[in-house]
Amino acid sequence: MSAVGQESAVTTVAPNAGAERQPARKATGRRIEPFAAVSYVTVTLFGLFCLVPLWMIVAGSLTDESVLGLNGYSLFPAPFSLRAYELLFTGQSLLNGYVASLFITIVGTILSISCTASIAWVIARRLPFISRPLTIFAYVPMLFNGGLVPFYLLVTQVLGLTNSWFAMILPLMLAPFLIFVTVSFFRQMPEEILDAARIDGAGELRIFFQIVLPLSKPILAVLGLFYAVTYWNEWFTGLLFLSDPDKFPLQLILQNLISNVTNAASLPSSAGAAMAPVYQLRFAMTVLTVGPILLAYPFAQRFFVKGITLGATKG
Amino acid sequence: MTVPKARAVAAGSRRRGLSSRDSLVLLLLAVPGIAWFLVFAYGPMVGLVVAFKAFNIRDGIFGSPWNGLANFRYFLTSGDAATIVFNTVFLNALFLGASLFAGLVLALMLNEIRGGPYRRFMQSVIFFPYFVSPIVISIMLQVILSGVGGRGGLVNNLLSIVDLPQVSWYTEPGAWPWILTIVKVWQLGGYTSVIFLAAITSISEEVYEAAALDGASRWRMALSITVPLLLPTFAVLVVLGVGRMFFGDFATIYAIVQDNGVLFPTTDVIDTYVFRSLRMIGDFGTTAAIGLFQSVVGFVFVAAAVMVQRRFQKESSIL
């Protein structure tokens, strides 16, 4: 969702709030209303619509290439084959890709969270002559930006980050929208705790690191998840700035597989070019790229819902 | 960000006892962030002078000779301008309308499903596509539209069941605004529904109870209570979306369309056009000029949207 101009403020909406609500209705002896029946059916269909494409990829990755070529996709993998995964796991590319993706995601997320929380706290403290100019300073880039060309020249000519993972990390490091979400979270913090610490003689930095941050775990988790997904899914900056295939993160390896199918044959170093199951490999690679997100999903979703409702509802 | 008045008063206590030395110490915390903004947000704005130059790598950004408005003239007379501006606005409008509508309908319907595991499961399922990267979406789409090795695909197989001719989707530009819209609904429908569901929870339970006493059906309640009360949220989301109309998540479009020139007439937008010209032609001056044009028009959209949004927020109780 677009972030521009959001007057974000922390709402009192609980995480997963939508799920808690019970419509008012008498439970006993009521027939099912037509609207409720339509709702069940529609929501279920939409759920299938969301899942089927993913399932087709999973099934395709487990289907033998010869059949894939003849029948196209299949909803059930027959004949079952793990060959693509074997190839991927014996080759070097997958490992390189994971190393790159993990580096970008982990280092990027840590940098992002620390910088976002720090600048947000300075804004949230309402310091005279500092906080308000800083707010405007962080807000203007949401309204106006230089565009792709100056950005490209900056990263390649001025900073010289070509072929560096930091070319994928630094440009995404701060999201003004998330800074403002964090500011509104910080402003909800009970003043008494901070005052108590001040009376005990704690300095400003100590208050931030030892009191504010430990009390801010929910918002830090939200930041972490939003940034982590951004970094994990990022490929556009990679396409712009990375040319060494050994440094490609997973998304970029996949992108290479789509734009040039013949490249797929040379992907696993152990496979002969003629024999490599090109499509099956592509699907398997896709599954392995989405995999970590699927594993983290049950945990992540709760926080994401919180993040959205923090930022997007209420003024 | 304006400071709401009530909070500004409460903030008085925050300032108490803070020396200017403390302020400076705190400012240290902001230094990395400030540095980032200067380099990555404000730096490119300075770099926009390239738009007015005949740029060459050897002389650099400031050494290259000026050439006035030639870059802009070149773009505006090239014949592509109208197409990509239209595509940008048209596609964004389709995406915004469709994903908001889908989100609203899904939220209303999820609200009818009693709490419990099934509802939680369905919420997770429809929210999931938000996490899927553009590249993966592009691969899924290929499987569905053209199948493996260009044979069939799910959609074509369905078409042949009802005796319709097969379509070679990747050579059919007319279909792509709608295909991309469906992709956006897939990607953002669940996400948007969460925003609406959160707004639904803030509607007072008594309104529904009163309606139930009057014998209203659930459908009637959704239509006459929930939807009107969600309108302010809807309006703000529309306004924000309109503000972004000149920009957008074009990594998604590029991931899907790639360099398939057949589809450009309906799918080429400002961002993809700029990216392609930069990579293939390497004409920095003209592409920077297009970027500046985009930023200026985009700014007008955003500024207007923010102003309209302020009005909505003053008048509505929810936002």
XYZ file of C-alpha atoms in Angstrom:
634
model
C 0.000 0.000 0.000
C 1.160 3.444 -0.627
C 2.681 5.229 2.259
C 2.692 8.787 1.181
C 1.104 11.306 3.434
C -0.102 8.849 5.985
C -0.936 10.490 9.232
C 0.071 7.381 10.997
C -0.764 6.817 14.590
C -0.860 3.734 16.694
C -4.351 2.379 16.893
C -5.723 0.353 19.680
C -6.555 -2.399 17.237
C -5.216 -5.686 18.480
C -3.047 -7.812 16.214
C -5.194 -9.947 14.000
C -8.053 -7.819 15.199
C -10.311 -8.826 12.372
C -10.188 -12.395 13.505
C -11.481 -11.692 16.988
C -14.716 -10.080 16.021
C -17.953 -11.978 16.366
C -20.912 -10.578 14.514
C -23.916 -10.123 16.692
C -26.230 -13.008 16.095
C -28.320 -15.461 17.942
C -26.490 -18.710 17.915
C -29.332 -21.136 18.367
C -31.736 -22.437 15.809
C -31.009 -19.891 13.122
C -30.798 -21.004 9.522
C -27.654 -19.966 7.728
C -28.212 -16.662 6.035
C -27.725 -16.621 2.266
C -25.106 -13.878 2.555
C -23.081 -15.970 4.989
C -23.250 -18.946 2.630
C -22.143 -16.804 -0.305
C -19.329 -15.460 1.855
C -18.032 -18.907 2.737
C -18.029 -19.936 -0.897
C -16.449 -16.736 -2.200
C -13.731 -16.573 0.421
C -12.907 -20.223 -0.153
C -12.688 -19.665 -3.899
C -10.440 -16.662 -3.406
C -8.286 -18.762 -1.111
C -7.925 -21.375 -3.854
C -7.141 -18.622 -6.335
C -4.302 -17.562 -4.037
C -2.938 -21.065 -3.491
C -3.300 -22.824 -6.849
C -0.507 -20.934 -8.658
C 1.877 -21.776 -5.855
C 0.792 -25.388 -5.837
C 1.341 -25.663 -9.581
C 4.937 -24.569 -9.086
C 5.466 -27.075 -6.295
C 3.879 -29.879 -8.305
C 5.863 -28.909 -11.370
C 9.104 -29.012 -9.448
C 8.356 -32.611 -8.452
C 7.280 -33.807 -11.902
C 9.685 -35.445 -14.289
C 10.777 -33.095 -17.034
C 9.759 -35.437 -19.863
C 6.128 -35.306 -18.744
C 6.292 -31.582 -18.041
C 7.230 -31.059 -21.669
C 4.394 -33.250 -22.975
C 1.473 -32.397 -20.735
C 2.505 -29.022 -19.498
C 1.872 -28.406 -15.832
C 0.159 -30.951 -13.652
C -1.670 -30.606 -10.393
C -0.284 -33.916 -9.144
C 3.321 -34.809 -9.746
C 3.456 -37.960 -11.841
C 5.934 -39.373 -12.505
C 7.408 -38.102 -9.314
C 10.964 -36.876 -9.630
C 13.411 -35.182 -7.303
C 16.018 -34.731 -9.994
C 15.792 -30.928 -10.084
C 16.372 -30.673 -6.369
C 19.264 -33.125 -6.562
C 20.870 -31.010 -9.252
C 20.300 -27.789 -7.379
C 21.736 -29.149 -4.172
C 24.827 -30.577 -5.831
C 25.531 -27.394 -7.798
C 27.181 -24.289 -6.463
C 24.690 -21.703 -7.688
C 22.010 -22.405 -5.129
C 24.472 -22.155 -2.276
C 25.865 -18.886 -3.639
C 22.368 -17.574 -4.067
C 21.388 -18.389 -0.507
C 24.570 -16.837 0.860
C 23.896 -13.657 -1.102
C 20.204 -13.498 -0.180
C 20.895 -14.186 3.479
C 23.693 -11.618 3.642
C 21.550 -8.935 2.036
C 18.538 -9.768 4.172
C 20.291 -10.117 7.527
C 22.785 -7.256 7.263
C 20.215 -5.034 5.587
C 17.532 -5.702 8.166
C 19.882 -5.040 11.080
C 21.058 -1.755 9.562
C 17.509 -0.753 8.715
C 16.074 -1.457 12.141
C 18.837 0.357 14.005
C 18.754 3.454 11.825
C 14.965 3.591 11.682
C 14.540 3.262 15.432
C 17.267 5.832 16.164
C 16.020 8.561 13.879
C 12.421 7.850 14.884
C 13.262 8.296 18.557
C 14.908 11.656 17.912
C 11.777 12.763 16.060
C 9.488 11.324 18.716
C 11.242 13.201 21.522
C 10.033 16.547 20.145
C 13.332 18.293 20.742
C 13.139 22.015 20.125
C 14.749 23.067 16.835
C 15.563 19.447 15.937
C 12.535 17.165 15.764
C 10.325 19.263 13.541
C 12.956 20.093 10.900
C 13.930 16.423 10.964
C 10.321 15.425 10.326
C 10.183 17.631 7.247
C 13.609 16.404 6.188
C 12.338 12.802 6.236
C 8.988 13.703 4.721
C 10.091 15.565 1.601
C 11.579 12.453 -0.099
C 8.141 10.856 0.120
C 6.848 13.666 -2.071
C 9.660 14.137 -4.519
C 12.578 12.062 -5.693
C 15.346 12.279 -8.216
C 14.295 9.312 -10.294
C 16.202 6.374 -11.643
C 19.004 8.024 -13.607
C 20.557 10.205 -10.882
C 20.126 7.258 -8.513
C 21.922 4.967 -10.941
C 24.747 7.468 -11.409
C 25.018 7.936 -7.656
C 25.461 4.244 -6.940
C 27.725 3.448 -9.879
C 29.761 6.642 -10.377
C 29.835 8.380 -7.008
C 29.681 5.501 -4.534
C 31.243 2.882 -6.768
C 29.068 0.090 -5.411
C 28.842 -1.897 -8.644
C 28.897 -5.625 -7.947
C 28.626 -5.083 -4.218
C 25.821 -6.480 -2.086
C 25.657 -3.096 -0.421
C 24.286 -1.709 -3.684
C 21.183 -3.772 -2.851
C 21.195 -2.900 0.848
C 21.934 0.810 1.180
C 19.326 2.218 -1.231
C 16.571 0.383 0.668
C 17.912 1.056 4.118
C 15.300 3.529 5.302
C 11.616 3.658 4.489
C 10.216 7.063 5.537
C 6.803 5.499 6.009
C 8.160 3.018 8.560
C 10.032 5.820 10.334
C 6.738 7.593 10.909
C 5.001 4.407 12.039
C 7.797 3.987 14.576
C 7.544 7.613 15.688
C 3.886 7.185 16.526
C 4.649 3.997 18.432
C 7.339 5.764 20.468
C 4.985 8.619 21.269
C 2.638 6.197 22.982
C 5.320 5.240 25.431
C 4.355 6.131 29.017
C 6.156 9.302 29.982
C 6.428 8.233 33.643
C 8.906 5.453 32.934
C 11.221 7.824 31.116
C 10.890 10.461 33.813
C 11.702 7.910 36.480
C 14.857 6.943 34.634
C 15.815 10.589 34.254
C 15.403 11.173 37.978
C 17.676 8.210 38.566
C 20.258 10.001 36.472
C 20.164 7.991 33.289
C 21.534 9.811 30.224
C 19.588 10.136 27.005
C 21.466 7.390 25.207
C 21.103 5.048 28.144
C 17.367 5.710 28.257
C 17.084 4.893 24.558
C 19.108 1.695 24.635
C 18.096 0.308 28.023
C 14.502 1.443 28.379
C 12.968 2.487 25.090
C 14.297 -0.311 22.901
C 13.428 -3.181 25.276
C 9.911 -1.749 25.587
C 9.602 -1.505 21.813
C 9.912 -5.137 20.828
C 6.553 -5.203 19.005
C 7.423 -2.334 16.714
C 10.960 -3.630 16.210
C 9.494 -6.944 15.112
C 7.182 -5.165 12.689
C 10.113 -3.189 11.270
C 12.241 -6.298 11.028
C 9.630 -8.222 9.112
C 8.764 -5.444 6.689
C 12.403 -4.765 5.943
C 13.354 -8.454 5.780
C 10.676 -9.235 3.202
C 11.717 -6.197 1.167
C 15.326 -7.323 1.110
C 14.521 -10.974 0.476
C 12.278 -10.136 -2.483
C 14.457 -7.371 -3.914
C 15.821 -7.944 -7.378
C 15.560 -4.675 -9.263
C 18.613 -3.050 -7.656
C 20.413 -6.329 -8.200
C 19.560 -6.222 -11.889
C 20.890 -2.669 -12.029
C 24.098 -3.056 -10.096
C 25.211 -6.700 -10.030
C 26.811 -8.292 -13.051
C 28.856 -11.081 -11.475
C 26.624 -14.207 -11.454
C 28.455 -15.579 -8.424
C 27.100 -12.696 -6.382
C 23.491 -13.024 -7.502
C 20.854 -13.450 -4.780
C 18.132 -16.043 -5.327
C 15.655 -13.690 -6.980
C 18.233 -12.663 -9.542
C 19.191 -16.251 -10.334
C 15.504 -16.899 -10.935
C 15.221 -13.793 -13.078
C 18.111 -15.116 -15.135
C 16.332 -18.433 -15.519
C 13.246 -16.740 -16.918
C 14.925 -14.318 -19.243
C 17.220 -16.915 -20.699
C 16.047 -20.496 -20.471
C 19.216 -21.877 -21.968
C 21.149 -20.453 -19.041
C 19.264 -22.859 -16.842
C 21.086 -25.749 -18.421
C 24.405 -24.407 -17.277
C 23.175 -23.597 -13.799
C 24.198 -26.683 -11.837
C 27.844 -27.211 -12.590
C 27.519 -30.993 -12.347
C 24.825 -31.353 -15.006
C 25.397 -31.819 -18.674
C 23.797 -29.014 -20.608
C 21.688 -31.317 -22.747
C 20.297 -33.337 -19.878
C 19.346 -30.678 -17.366
C 15.582 -30.564 -16.776
C 15.211 -26.890 -17.554
C 11.622 -26.282 -16.495
C 11.672 -28.577 -13.533
C 14.808 -26.788 -12.353
C 13.172 -23.446 -12.717
C 10.214 -24.584 -10.616
C 12.431 -26.147 -7.980
C 14.453 -22.964 -7.778
C 11.225 -21.002 -7.324
C 10.115 -23.284 -4.518
C 13.458 -22.883 -2.777
C 13.223 -19.112 -3.133
C 9.761 -18.913 -1.616
C 10.562 -21.623 0.941
C 12.046 -19.473 3.705
C 9.096 -17.106 3.517
C 6.679 -20.019 3.827
C 8.556 -21.263 6.884
C 8.531 -17.852 8.523
C 4.987 -17.114 7.473
C 2.908 -18.332 10.419
C 5.065 -16.221 12.703
C 5.397 -13.267 10.380
C 1.769 -12.860 9.451
C 0.687 -11.860 12.939
C 3.185 -9.024 13.012
C 2.422 -7.945 9.491
C -1.222 -7.526 10.285
C -0.157 -5.399 13.205
C 2.145 -3.356 11.021
C -0.551 -2.661 8.474
C -3.106 -1.643 11.046
C -0.498 0.532 12.760
C 0.245 2.403 9.605
C -2.814 2.352 7.488
C -5.847 2.886 9.632
C -6.764 5.791 11.838
C -5.345 9.227 11.449
C 3.581 15.181 9.926
C 1.729 17.733 11.894
C 1.625 17.416 15.622
C -1.923 17.024 16.883
C -2.664 19.802 19.339
C -3.630 17.630 22.272
C -0.364 15.790 22.055
C 1.710 18.919 21.711
C 0.477 20.002 25.122
C 1.298 16.645 26.670
C 4.726 16.839 25.133
C 5.602 19.763 27.324
C 6.720 17.387 30.024
C 9.074 15.679 27.598
C 11.074 18.831 27.148
C 11.412 19.452 30.827
C 14.959 19.171 32.070
C 16.545 18.458 28.720
C 19.712 20.474 28.336
C 21.040 21.430 24.946
C 23.888 18.985 25.572
C 21.365 16.184 25.938
C 19.762 17.329 22.712
C 23.074 17.084 20.934
C 23.702 13.609 22.330
C 20.285 12.559 21.084
C 21.015 14.108 17.726
C 23.929 11.682 17.430
C 21.379 8.890 17.223
C 19.892 10.492 14.143
C 23.211 10.960 12.346
C 23.192 7.685 10.357
C 19.632 8.342 9.254
C 20.389 11.926 8.287
C 23.439 10.795 6.342
C 21.321 8.230 4.495
C 18.702 10.825 3.544
C 21.364 13.240 2.335
C 23.034 10.644 0.134
C 20.163 8.505 -1.128
C 17.191 10.864 -1.056
C 18.621 14.332 -1.566
C 21.714 13.336 -3.533
C 19.718 12.141 -6.573
C 17.743 15.386 -6.515
C 21.002 17.260 -7.110
C 21.825 14.723 -9.803
C 18.745 15.828 -11.696
C 20.876 18.515 -13.363
C 21.739 15.656 -15.736
C 18.316 16.264 -17.268
C 19.586 19.591 -18.589
C 22.924 18.270 -19.832
C 24.373 16.348 -22.718
C 25.721 13.785 -20.301
C 28.785 11.699 -20.944
C 30.477 9.451 -18.428
C 33.941 10.891 -19.030
C 33.065 14.450 -17.992
C 30.772 13.328 -15.189
C 27.591 14.917 -13.874
C 28.925 18.426 -13.440
C 31.506 18.466 -16.218
C 29.179 17.559 -19.080
C 28.007 20.449 -21.271
C 24.581 22.010 -20.766
C 22.016 21.548 -23.478
C 19.016 23.375 -22.093
C 15.645 21.760 -22.663
C 16.741 19.590 -25.585
C 16.308 16.384 -23.565
C 12.730 17.260 -22.699
C 11.966 18.268 -26.261
C 13.364 14.989 -27.529
C 11.184 12.962 -25.187
C 8.005 14.924 -25.798
C 8.362 14.736 -29.573
C 9.443 11.089 -29.664
C 5.869 9.830 -29.752
C 6.310 7.525 -26.764
C 5.389 10.162 -24.211
C 1.623 9.983 -24.621
C 1.562 6.179 -24.583
C 3.634 5.686 -21.456
C 1.913 8.476 -19.528
C -1.474 7.036 -20.440
C -0.380 3.506 -19.533
C 1.024 4.634 -16.196
C -2.148 6.384 -15.117
C -4.541 3.844 -16.652
C -2.834 0.787 -15.159
C -2.476 2.418 -11.748
C -6.151 3.372 -11.771
C -7.119 -0.206 -12.673
C -4.867 -1.658 -9.962
C -6.126 0.730 -7.329
C -9.791 0.285 -8.140
C -9.631 -3.485 -8.412
C -7.550 -4.128 -5.305
C -9.640 -1.767 -3.158
C -12.858 -3.334 -4.405
C -11.556 -6.862 -3.826
C -10.284 -5.896 -0.377
C -13.611 -4.388 0.588
C -15.640 -7.377 -0.610
C -13.274 -9.836 1.058
C -13.403 -7.924 4.330
C -17.204 -7.888 4.298
C -17.303 -11.617 3.581
C -14.606 -12.581 6.047
C -16.641 -10.686 8.590
C -19.525 -13.082 7.946
C -17.411 -16.116 8.648
C -17.495 -16.899 12.329
C -14.240 -16.667 14.174
C -12.302 -19.838 14.553
C -9.697 -21.884 12.753
C -11.297 -21.736 9.322
C -11.442 -17.982 9.281
C -7.909 -17.633 10.595
C -6.714 -20.104 7.998
C -8.445 -18.305 5.138
C -7.088 -14.971 6.332
C -3.583 -16.374 6.267
C -4.099 -17.879 2.842
C -5.402 -14.739 1.161
C -2.751 -12.600 2.831
C 0.060 -14.840 1.676
C 0.512 -13.518 -1.910
C 1.690 -10.218 -0.457
C 4.936 -11.998 0.469
C 5.638 -13.419 -2.957
C 8.305 -11.665 -4.988
C 7.639 -10.211 -8.462
C 9.970 -12.738 -10.053
C 8.100 -15.664 -8.553
C 4.798 -14.110 -9.635
C 6.170 -13.862 -13.134
C 7.032 -17.574 -13.169
C 3.626 -18.570 -11.834
C 1.999 -16.473 -14.509
C 4.006 -18.150 -17.233
C 2.884 -21.570 -16.041
C -0.738 -20.492 -16.019
C -0.752 -18.587 -19.297
C 1.639 -20.415 -21.542
C 2.312 -23.635 -19.709
C 5.604 -25.466 -19.935
C 7.505 -24.846 -23.130
C 4.695 -22.742 -24.516
C 2.150 -25.578 -24.563
C -1.299 -24.695 -23.358
C -1.302 -23.465 -19.839
C -4.103 -23.663 -17.320
C -6.160 -20.852 -18.805
C -5.959 -22.257 -22.318
C -6.912 -25.713 -21.086
C -9.968 -24.206 -19.432
C -10.775 -22.368 -22.656
C -10.586 -25.549 -24.668
C -12.979 -27.280 -22.268
C -15.653 -24.737 -23.198
C -14.628 -24.945 -26.848
C -13.025 -21.536 -27.115
C -9.893 -20.987 -29.204
C -6.525 -20.996 -27.475
C -4.853 -17.645 -26.965
C -1.175 -16.974 -27.195
C -1.216 -14.595 -24.239
C 2.331 -13.336 -24.508
C 1.657 -11.894 -27.968
C -1.686 -10.349 -27.079
C -1.117 -6.792 -25.767
C -4.824 -6.009 -25.422
C -5.286 -8.552 -22.645
C -2.434 -7.384 -20.435
C -3.953 -4.475 -18.543
C -6.538 -6.977 -17.296
C -4.046 -9.753 -16.644
C -1.887 -7.383 -14.620
C -4.962 -6.194 -12.745
C -5.808 -9.772 -11.798
C -2.219 -10.191 -10.620
C -2.583 -7.086 -8.446
C -5.835 -8.364 -6.969
C -4.100 -11.654 -6.225
C -1.199 -9.809 -4.625
C -3.038 -7.094 -2.685
C -6.615 -8.327 -2.184
C -5.909 -10.005 1.138
C -3.629 -7.218 2.278
C -6.264 -4.575 1.598
C -8.932 -6.658 3.304
C -6.889 -6.549 6.521
C -7.020 -2.755 6.472
C -10.793 -2.834 6.052
C -11.245 -5.536 8.678
C -9.369 -3.367 11.162
C -11.733 -0.504 10.358
C -14.750 -2.820 10.738
C -13.703 -3.703 14.280
C -14.021 -0.046 15.244
C -17.714 0.002 14.268
C -19.879 -0.095 17.360
C -21.604 -3.415 18.045
C -24.818 -1.665 19.095
C -25.527 -0.455 15.578
C -25.704 -4.060 14.417
C -27.807 -5.116 17.378
C -30.298 -2.353 16.639
C -30.444 -3.417 13.014
C -30.940 -7.046 14.050
C -33.906 -6.012 16.221
C -35.415 -4.321 13.198
C -35.102 -7.643 11.388
C -32.305 -6.695 9.026
C -30.524 -9.522 7.257
C -26.741 -9.816 7.414
C -26.596 -8.707 3.806
C -28.693 -5.650 4.574
C -26.440 -4.810 7.511
C -23.298 -5.122 5.411
C -24.783 -2.905 2.731
C -26.435 -0.291 4.920
C -24.114 -0.164 7.922
C -20.666 -1.574 7.236
C -20.123 -0.173 3.757
C -21.165 3.417 4.574
C -19.052 3.376 7.723
C -16.065 2.100 5.739
C -16.356 4.846 3.157
C -13.972 7.254 4.933
C -11.283 4.542 5.052
C -12.003 3.748 1.422
C -11.778 7.411 0.471
C -8.442 7.892 2.189
C -7.007 4.811 0.492
C -8.239 6.127 -2.865
C -6.665 9.499 -2.212
C -3.358 7.944 -1.226
C -3.447 5.707 -4.283
C -4.153 8.640 -6.571
C -1.188 10.398 -5.040
C 1.013 7.512 -6.148
C -0.520 7.354 -9.599
C 2.647 8.441 -11.341
C 4.875 5.961 -9.606
C 4.325 2.451 -8.512
C 5.624 -1.014 -8.024
C 6.967 -1.311 -11.527
C 9.518 -3.905 -10.583
C 6.441 -6.155 -10.778
C 5.500 -5.100 -14.289
C 9.055 -5.373 -15.476
C 9.467 -8.799 -13.911
C 6.381 -10.017 -15.748
C 6.722 -8.327 -19.122
C 10.541 -8.413 -19.303
C 11.724 -7.149 -22.683
C 8.761 -8.514 -24.594
C 8.298 -5.633 -27.024
C 4.997 -6.985 -28.357
C 3.371 -6.065 -25.066
C 4.803 -2.557 -24.757
C 1.826 -0.710 -26.300
C -0.313 -1.559 -23.278
C 2.194 -2.310 -20.531
C 5.039 0.137 -20.949
C 4.933 2.682 -18.130
C 7.214 5.592 -17.282
C 9.429 3.568 -14.953
C 9.928 0.621 -17.283
C 10.531 2.954 -20.202
C 13.180 4.859 -18.269
C 14.825 1.653 -17.137
C 14.930 0.253 -20.653
C 16.259 3.420 -22.243
C 18.907 3.610 -19.581
C 20.075 0.041 -20.109
C 19.737 -0.285 -23.849
C 20.324 3.188 -25.246
C 22.340 4.582 -22.360
C 20.956 8.052 -23.019
C 21.318 9.472 -19.524
C 20.190 13.001 -20.352
C 16.852 12.083 -21.896
C 15.987 9.419 -19.346
C 16.846 11.811 -16.513
C 14.562 14.371 -18.151
C 11.736 11.827 -18.201
C 12.440 11.037 -14.558
C 12.287 14.729 -13.675
C 9.037 15.104 -15.592
C 7.668 12.123 -13.655
C 8.804 13.512 -10.325
C 7.312 16.938 -10.933
C 3.937 15.625 -12.121
C 4.069 12.998 -9.361
C 4.696 15.718 -6.819
C 1.634 17.623 -7.978
C -0.455 14.454 -7.618
C 0.942 13.673 -4.164
C 0.578 17.225 -2.904
C -3.019 17.372 -4.104
C -3.710 13.981 -2.537
C -2.252 15.031 0.810
C -4.383 18.156 0.806
C -7.539 16.220 0.015
C -6.651 13.623 2.632
C -6.331 16.334 5.294
C -9.880 17.383 4.510
C -11.197 13.849 4.861
C -9.441 13.403 8.151
C -10.917 16.554 9.593
C -14.430 15.608 8.631
C -14.596 11.935 9.404
C -14.675 10.445 12.842
C -12.873 7.257 11.944
C -9.834 8.719 10.318
